[in-house]
mmCIF file of C-alpha atoms in Angstrom:
data_model
loop_
_atom_site.group_PDB
_atom_site.id
_atom_site.type_symbol
_atom_site.label_atom_id
_atom_site.label_comp_id
_atom_site.label_asym_id
_atom_site.label_seq_id
_atom_site.Cartn_x
_atom_site.Cartn_y
_atom_site.Cartn_z
ATOM 1 C CA MET A 1 59.675 65.181 106.473
ATOM 2 C CA THR A 2 61.610 67.755 104.435
ATOM 3 C CA PRO A 3 63.969 69.830 106.786
ATOM 4 C CA ASP A 4 62.777 73.486 107.002
ATOM 5 C CA ILE A 5 66.141 75.675 107.325
ATOM 6 C CA ARG A 6 66.185 79.368 107.982
ATOM 7 C CA LEU A 7 69.054 81.847 108.392
ATOM 8 C CA ARG A 8 68.984 85.170 110.354
ATOM 9 C CA VAL A 9 71.692 87.510 111.518
ATOM 10 C CA ASP A 10 71.993 87.808 115.165
ATOM 11 C CA GLY A 11 74.538 90.226 116.331
ATOM 12 C CA ARG A 12 77.873 88.871 115.378
ATOM 13 C CA ALA A 13 76.900 85.380 114.407
ATOM 14 C CA ILE A 14 74.466 83.715 111.814
ATOM 15 C CA VAL A 15 71.589 81.819 113.495
ATOM 16 C CA LEU A 16 70.187 78.774 111.646
ATOM 17 C CA LEU A 17 66.749 77.802 112.657
ATOM 18 C CA THR A 18 66.048 73.976 111.613
ATOM 19 C CA ALA A 19 62.981 71.873 111.876
ATOM 20 C CA GLY A 20 62.246 68.206 110.678
ATOM 21 C CA CYS A 21 65.825 66.948 111.115
ATOM 22 C CA ALA A 22 67.308 64.848 113.745
ATOM 23 C CA PRO A 23 69.164 66.777 116.617
ATOM 24 C CA GLY A 24 72.370 65.134 115.450
ATOM 25 C CA LEU A 25 71.914 66.495 111.995
ATOM 26 C CA CYS A 26 71.129 69.962 112.801
ATOM 27 C CA PRO A 27 74.808 71.036 113.328
ATOM 28 C CA ALA A 28 75.629 69.711 109.993
ATOM 29 C CA PHE A 29 72.791 71.866 108.278
ATOM 30 C CA ALA A 30 74.091 74.731 110.338
ATOM 31 C CA PHE A 31 77.837 74.289 109.226
ATOM 32 C CA TRP A 32 77.224 74.056 105.258
ATOM 33 C CA ALA A 33 74.406 76.794 105.261
ATOM 34 C CA CYS A 34 76.602 79.149 107.157
ATOM 35 C CA LYS A 35 79.752 78.031 105.240
ATOM 36 C CA ALA A 36 77.806 79.249 102.114
ATOM 37 C CA SER A 37 76.836 82.433 103.817
ATOM 38 C CA ALA A 38 80.673 83.096 104.830
ATOM 39 C CA PRO A 39 82.995 81.878 102.147
ATOM 40 C CA GLY A 40 86.563 81.551 102.884
ATOM 41 C CA ARG A 41 86.001 82.102 106.583
ATOM 42 C CA SER A 42 86.514 79.869 109.758
ATOM 43 C CA ILE A 43 83.155 78.453 110.688
ATOM 44 C CA ALA A 44 82.203 76.869 114.281
ATOM 45 C CA VAL A 45 78.917 75.766 114.827
ATOM 46 C CA THR A 46 77.570 76.276 118.631
ATOM 47 C CA PRO A 47 74.179 74.901 119.799
ATOM 48 C CA MET A 48 72.179 77.518 121.705
ATOM 49 C CA ARG A 49 70.167 74.783 123.372
ATOM 50 C CA SER A 50 71.408 71.622 124.985
ATOM 51 C CA GLU A 51 70.987 68.398 123.003
ATOM 52 C CA GLN A 52 68.672 67.011 125.695
ATOM 53 C CA GLN A 53 66.582 70.178 125.515
ATOM 54 C CA GLN A 54 66.339 69.605 121.694
ATOM 55 C CA THR A 55 65.190 66.044 121.916
ATOM 56 C CA ASP A 56 62.393 67.090 124.181
ATOM 57 C CA GLN A 57 61.001 69.360 121.517
ATOM 58 C CA HIS A 58 58.384 68.253 119.025
ATOM 59 C CA ALA A 59 59.573 67.441 115.523
ATOM 60 C CA ASP A 60 58.041 70.719 114.177
ATOM 61 C CA THR A 61 60.019 72.767 116.649
ATOM 62 C CA LEU A 62 62.651 75.035 115.151
ATOM 63 C CA HIS A 63 66.012 74.229 116.550
ATOM 64 C CA PRO A 64 68.458 77.308 116.752
ATOM 65 C CA TYR A 65 72.204 76.874 116.119
ATOM 66 C CA ALA A 66 74.659 79.829 116.204
ATOM 67 C CA CYS A 67 77.395 79.889 113.453
ATOM 68 C CA GLU A 68 80.323 81.951 114.571
ATOM 69 C CA CYS A 69 82.773 83.135 112.103
ATOM 70 C CA HIS A 70 86.213 83.458 113.720
ATOM 71 C CA ALA A 71 88.040 85.037 110.885
ATOM 72 C CA ALA A 72 85.733 88.045 110.457
ATOM 73 C CA HIS A 73 82.668 88.795 112.419
ATOM 74 C CA LEU A 74 79.501 88.936 110.421
ATOM 75 C CA PRO A 75 77.956 90.741 108.656
ATOM 76 C CA SER A 76 80.312 93.772 108.063
ATOM 77 C CA SER A 77 84.042 93.067 107.821
ATOM 78 C CA ARG A 78 85.898 92.676 104.533
ATOM 79 C CA LYS A 79 89.184 91.609 106.193
ATOM 80 C CA LYS A 80 90.768 88.362 105.111
ATOM 81 C CA ALA A 81 93.750 86.491 106.171
ATOM 82 C CA ARG A 82 97.062 87.807 104.964
ATOM 83 C CA MET A 83 99.360 85.608 102.780
ATOM 84 C CA ARG A 84 102.145 84.284 104.670
ATOM 85 C CA ALA A 85 105.020 86.726 104.382
ATOM 86 C CA SER A 86 107.599 83.988 103.531
ATOM 87 C CA LEU A 87 105.418 82.957 100.707
ATOM 88 C CA PHE A 88 104.971 86.595 99.492
ATOM 89 C CA LYS A 89 108.522 87.201 99.524
ATOM 90 C CA PHE A 90 109.335 84.071 97.603
ATOM 91 C CA GLY A 91 106.794 85.177 94.778
ATOM 92 C CA LEU A 92 108.319 88.763 94.656
ATOM 93 C CA ASN A 93 111.712 87.128 94.191
ATOM 94 C CA LEU A 94 110.492 85.309 91.234
ATOM 95 C CA TRP A 95 108.712 88.318 89.735
ATOM 96 C CA ARG A 96 110.584 88.776 86.490
ATOM 97 C CA PRO A 97 111.033 92.611 86.857
ATOM 98 C CA PHE A 98 112.727 92.095 89.970
ATOM 99 C CA LEU A 99 114.384 88.793 89.050
ATOM 100 C CA PHE A 100 116.222 90.134 85.804
ATOM 101 C CA ALA A 101 116.982 93.497 87.467
ATOM 102 C CA GLY A 102 119.151 91.788 90.243
ATOM 103 C CA ILE A 103 116.609 93.068 93.016
ATOM 104 C CA HIS A 104 116.118 90.528 95.798
ATOM 105 C CA VAL A 105 113.935 90.672 99.060
ATOM 106 C CA THR A 106 116.048 89.368 101.763
ATOM 107 C CA VAL A 107 113.598 90.075 104.773
ATOM 108 C CA LEU A 108 109.960 90.375 105.107
ATOM 109 C CA SER A 109 108.674 90.386 108.425
ATOM 110 C CA GLU A 110 105.636 88.059 109.174
ATOM 111 C CA ASP A 111 103.748 91.053 110.464
ATOM 112 C CA TYR A 112 104.664 93.165 107.233
ATOM 113 C CA ARG A 113 106.052 95.773 109.266
ATOM 114 C CA PHE A 114 109.717 95.489 108.035
ATOM 115 C CA ALA A 115 111.281 94.650 104.549
ATOM 116 C CA ARG A 116 115.012 94.731 103.247
ATOM 117 C CA VAL A 117 115.546 94.668 99.741
ATOM 118 C CA GLU A 118 118.977 94.214 97.911
ATOM 119 C CA LEU A 119 120.140 95.344 94.587
ATOM 120 C CA ARG A 120 122.954 92.922 93.313
ATOM 121 C CA HIS A 121 125.422 94.055 90.773
ATOM 122 C CA ARG A 122 125.547 91.727 87.584
ATOM 123 C CA PRO A 123 126.953 92.013 84.155
ATOM 124 C CA TRP A 124 123.450 92.396 82.588
ATOM 125 C CA ASN A 125 122.167 95.175 84.738
ATOM 126 C CA ARG A 126 124.934 97.632 84.753
ATOM 127 C CA ASN A 127 124.609 100.960 83.069
ATOM 128 C CA TYR A 128 126.891 102.271 80.159
ATOM 129 C CA VAL A 129 129.806 103.482 82.705
ATOM 130 C CA GLY A 130 129.498 100.164 84.733
ATOM 131 C CA THR A 131 127.445 101.452 87.748
ATOM 132 C CA HIS A 132 124.095 100.325 88.728
ATOM 133 C CA PHE A 133 121.412 101.557 86.504
ATOM 134 C CA GLY A 134 119.548 104.527 88.154
ATOM 135 C CA GLY A 135 116.177 102.767 87.147
ATOM 136 C CA SER A 136 117.001 99.910 89.187
ATOM 137 C CA LEU A 137 117.729 101.721 92.197
ATOM 138 C CA PHE A 138 114.135 103.508 92.062
ATOM 139 C CA ALA A 139 112.546 99.960 91.148
ATOM 140 C CA MET A 140 114.055 98.518 94.339
ATOM 141 C CA THR A 141 112.231 100.967 96.466
ATOM 142 C CA ASP A 142 108.895 101.398 94.395
ATOM 143 C CA PRO A 143 106.308 99.072 95.649
ATOM 144 C CA PHE A 144 107.237 98.361 99.306
ATOM 145 C CA TRP A 145 105.750 101.332 101.067
ATOM 146 C CA MET A 146 102.414 100.627 99.427
ATOM 147 C CA LEU A 147 102.798 96.851 100.085
ATOM 148 C CA LEU A 148 103.547 97.180 103.848
ATOM 149 C CA THR A 149 100.887 99.678 104.438
ATOM 150 C CA ILE A 150 98.059 97.813 102.539
ATOM 151 C CA HIS A 151 98.914 94.419 104.383
ATOM 152 C CA ASN A 152 98.618 96.367 107.660
ATOM 153 C CA LEU A 153 95.617 98.621 106.946
ATOM 154 C CA GLY A 154 93.726 95.723 105.256
ATOM 155 C CA ARG A 155 90.794 95.570 102.753
ATOM 156 C CA ASP A 156 88.924 98.291 104.022
ATOM 157 C CA TYR A 157 91.360 101.020 102.598
ATOM 158 C CA TYR A 158 92.549 102.040 99.140
ATOM 159 C CA VAL A 159 96.254 102.360 99.072
ATOM 160 C CA TRP A 160 98.081 103.678 95.762
ATOM 161 C CA ASP A 161 101.348 105.089 94.934
ATOM 162 C CA LYS A 162 100.940 108.755 93.919
ATOM 163 C CA ALA A 163 104.357 110.346 93.408
ATOM 164 C CA GLY A 164 107.985 109.611 93.891
ATOM 165 C CA ASN A 165 111.361 111.057 93.342
ATOM 166 C CA ILE A 166 114.991 109.913 93.910
ATOM 167 C CA GLU A 167 118.281 111.737 94.587
ATOM 168 C CA PHE A 168 121.456 110.042 93.325
ATOM 169 C CA VAL A 169 124.082 110.901 95.897
ATOM 170 C CA LYS A 170 127.033 108.808 94.448
ATOM 171 C CA PRO A 171 127.550 106.057 91.910
ATOM 172 C CA GLY A 172 126.241 102.550 92.950
ATOM 173 C CA ARG A 173 128.461 99.480 92.747
ATOM 174 C CA GLY A 174 128.484 96.091 94.372
ATOM 175 C CA THR A 175 125.361 95.108 96.515
ATOM 176 C CA LEU A 176 123.010 97.955 97.763
ATOM 177 C CA THR A 177 120.471 97.680 100.390
ATOM 178 C CA ALA A 178 117.154 99.540 101.428
ATOM 179 C CA ASP A 179 114.964 99.126 104.520
ATOM 180 C CA PHE A 180 111.328 100.005 105.004
ATOM 181 C CA VAL A 181 109.836 100.104 108.386
ATOM 182 C CA ILE A 182 106.184 101.138 109.526
ATOM 183 C CA ASP A 183 105.037 101.132 113.090
ATOM 184 C CA ASP A 184 101.745 101.406 115.097
ATOM 185 C CA SER A 185 102.056 105.311 115.290
ATOM 186 C CA LEU A 186 102.247 105.689 111.451
ATOM 187 C CA LEU A 187 98.986 103.196 111.010
ATOM 188 C CA ALA A 188 97.174 105.043 113.727
ATOM 189 C CA GLN A 189 97.792 108.455 111.967
ATOM 190 C CA LEU A 190 96.679 106.908 108.688
ATOM 191 C CA ARG A 191 93.573 105.560 110.176
ATOM 192 C CA GLN A 192 92.760 108.886 111.985
ATOM 193 C CA ALA A 193 93.461 110.936 108.847
ATOM 194 C CA THR A 194 91.092 108.848 106.493
ATOM 195 C CA ALA A 195 88.396 107.981 109.236
ATOM 196 C CA SER A 196 85.876 110.600 107.733
ATOM 197 C CA GLY A 197 86.437 109.126 104.368
ATOM 198 C CA GLU A 198 88.668 111.903 102.905
ATOM 199 C CA LYS A 199 91.689 110.824 100.975
ATOM 200 C CA HIS A 200 95.003 111.390 102.595
ATOM 201 C CA LEU A 201 98.389 111.891 101.085
ATOM 202 C CA ARG A 202 101.689 110.844 102.978
ATOM 203 C CA TRP A 203 105.151 111.074 102.137
ATOM 204 C CA PHE A 204 107.676 108.120 103.042
ATOM 205 C CA GLU A 205 111.528 108.369 102.770
ATOM 206 C CA ASN A 206 114.239 106.041 103.033
ATOM 207 C CA GLU A 207 117.983 105.674 101.797
ATOM 208 C CA VAL A 208 119.692 103.252 99.589
ATOM 209 C CA HIS A 209 123.231 102.242 101.059
ATOM 210 C CA HIS A 210 126.125 100.623 99.937
ATOM 211 C CA ARG A 211 127.286 97.426 102.180
ATOM 212 C CA ASP A 212 129.790 99.722 103.715
ATOM 213 C CA GLY A 213 127.273 102.159 105.005
ATOM 214 C CA GLU A 214 127.790 104.879 102.480
ATOM 215 C CA VAL A 215 124.437 106.505 101.156
ATOM 216 C CA VAL A 216 124.224 106.095 97.314
ATOM 217 C CA ALA A 217 120.511 107.419 96.894
ATOM 218 C CA ARG A 218 117.653 109.004 98.922
ATOM 219 C CA VAL A 219 114.121 108.060 97.557
ATOM 220 C CA ARG A 220 110.858 109.669 98.497
ATOM 221 C CA LYS A 221 107.384 108.057 97.842
ATOM 222 C CA GLN A 222 104.021 109.682 98.244
ATOM 223 C CA LEU A 223 100.954 107.359 98.962
ATOM 224 C CA TYR A 224 97.317 108.048 98.393
ATOM 225 C CA VAL A 225 95.221 106.437 101.260
ATOM 226 C CA LYS A 226 91.362 106.336 101.584
ATOM 227 C CA ARG A 227 88.862 104.371 103.658
ATOM 228 C CA LYS A 228 86.576 102.604 101.243
ATOM 229 C CA PRO A 229 82.779 103.220 101.809
ATOM 230 C CA ALA A 230 81.030 100.961 104.125
ATOM 231 C CA ARG A 231 78.948 98.220 102.307
#
């Protein structure tokens, strides 16, 4: 007898209804059918009736199985697992615009709430007067507010760089550092400001320091944040 397989959404789970298959095979059908319905998610198949109750049913009875998606509840979430911060940091440090400019990400916390970036002085990245090239100082701060914000808000939000400016306080030599920190309060403010679907513009500020603590530059970046429309 050819198995009859039907899918329906039941709250937070997909429920698979099967008929014409042995009770032991029903979970397998449930797993693969739900896997196809929720690609990239962790699947666990949970019987809604006991195995004994199923064997007591006639062959044409539909046996329901619930398929729970632990990575994201169906049917609406667009959130997916973040890349490990250590792997992401490794990729950033191999990115050629950073690699050849002497920019190096030294710390990226696993929760994407903190980043520390260095600009290292090399013969090939100095300017005409032997100090750090101003474009490199701006580049070392360029993507990180956006990256930290987008990793914490998730795929339900658009996050873009909108504007930026830099104030050069003194010539930079040696190794320079810049820190980036976001917290729960900031994320809550962004979610609240975009809850109605309107765009929100937010300025972020940080400083570039020499190793001795002296301020070399002050940088401001403006982010555009907007919640994506529900699908």
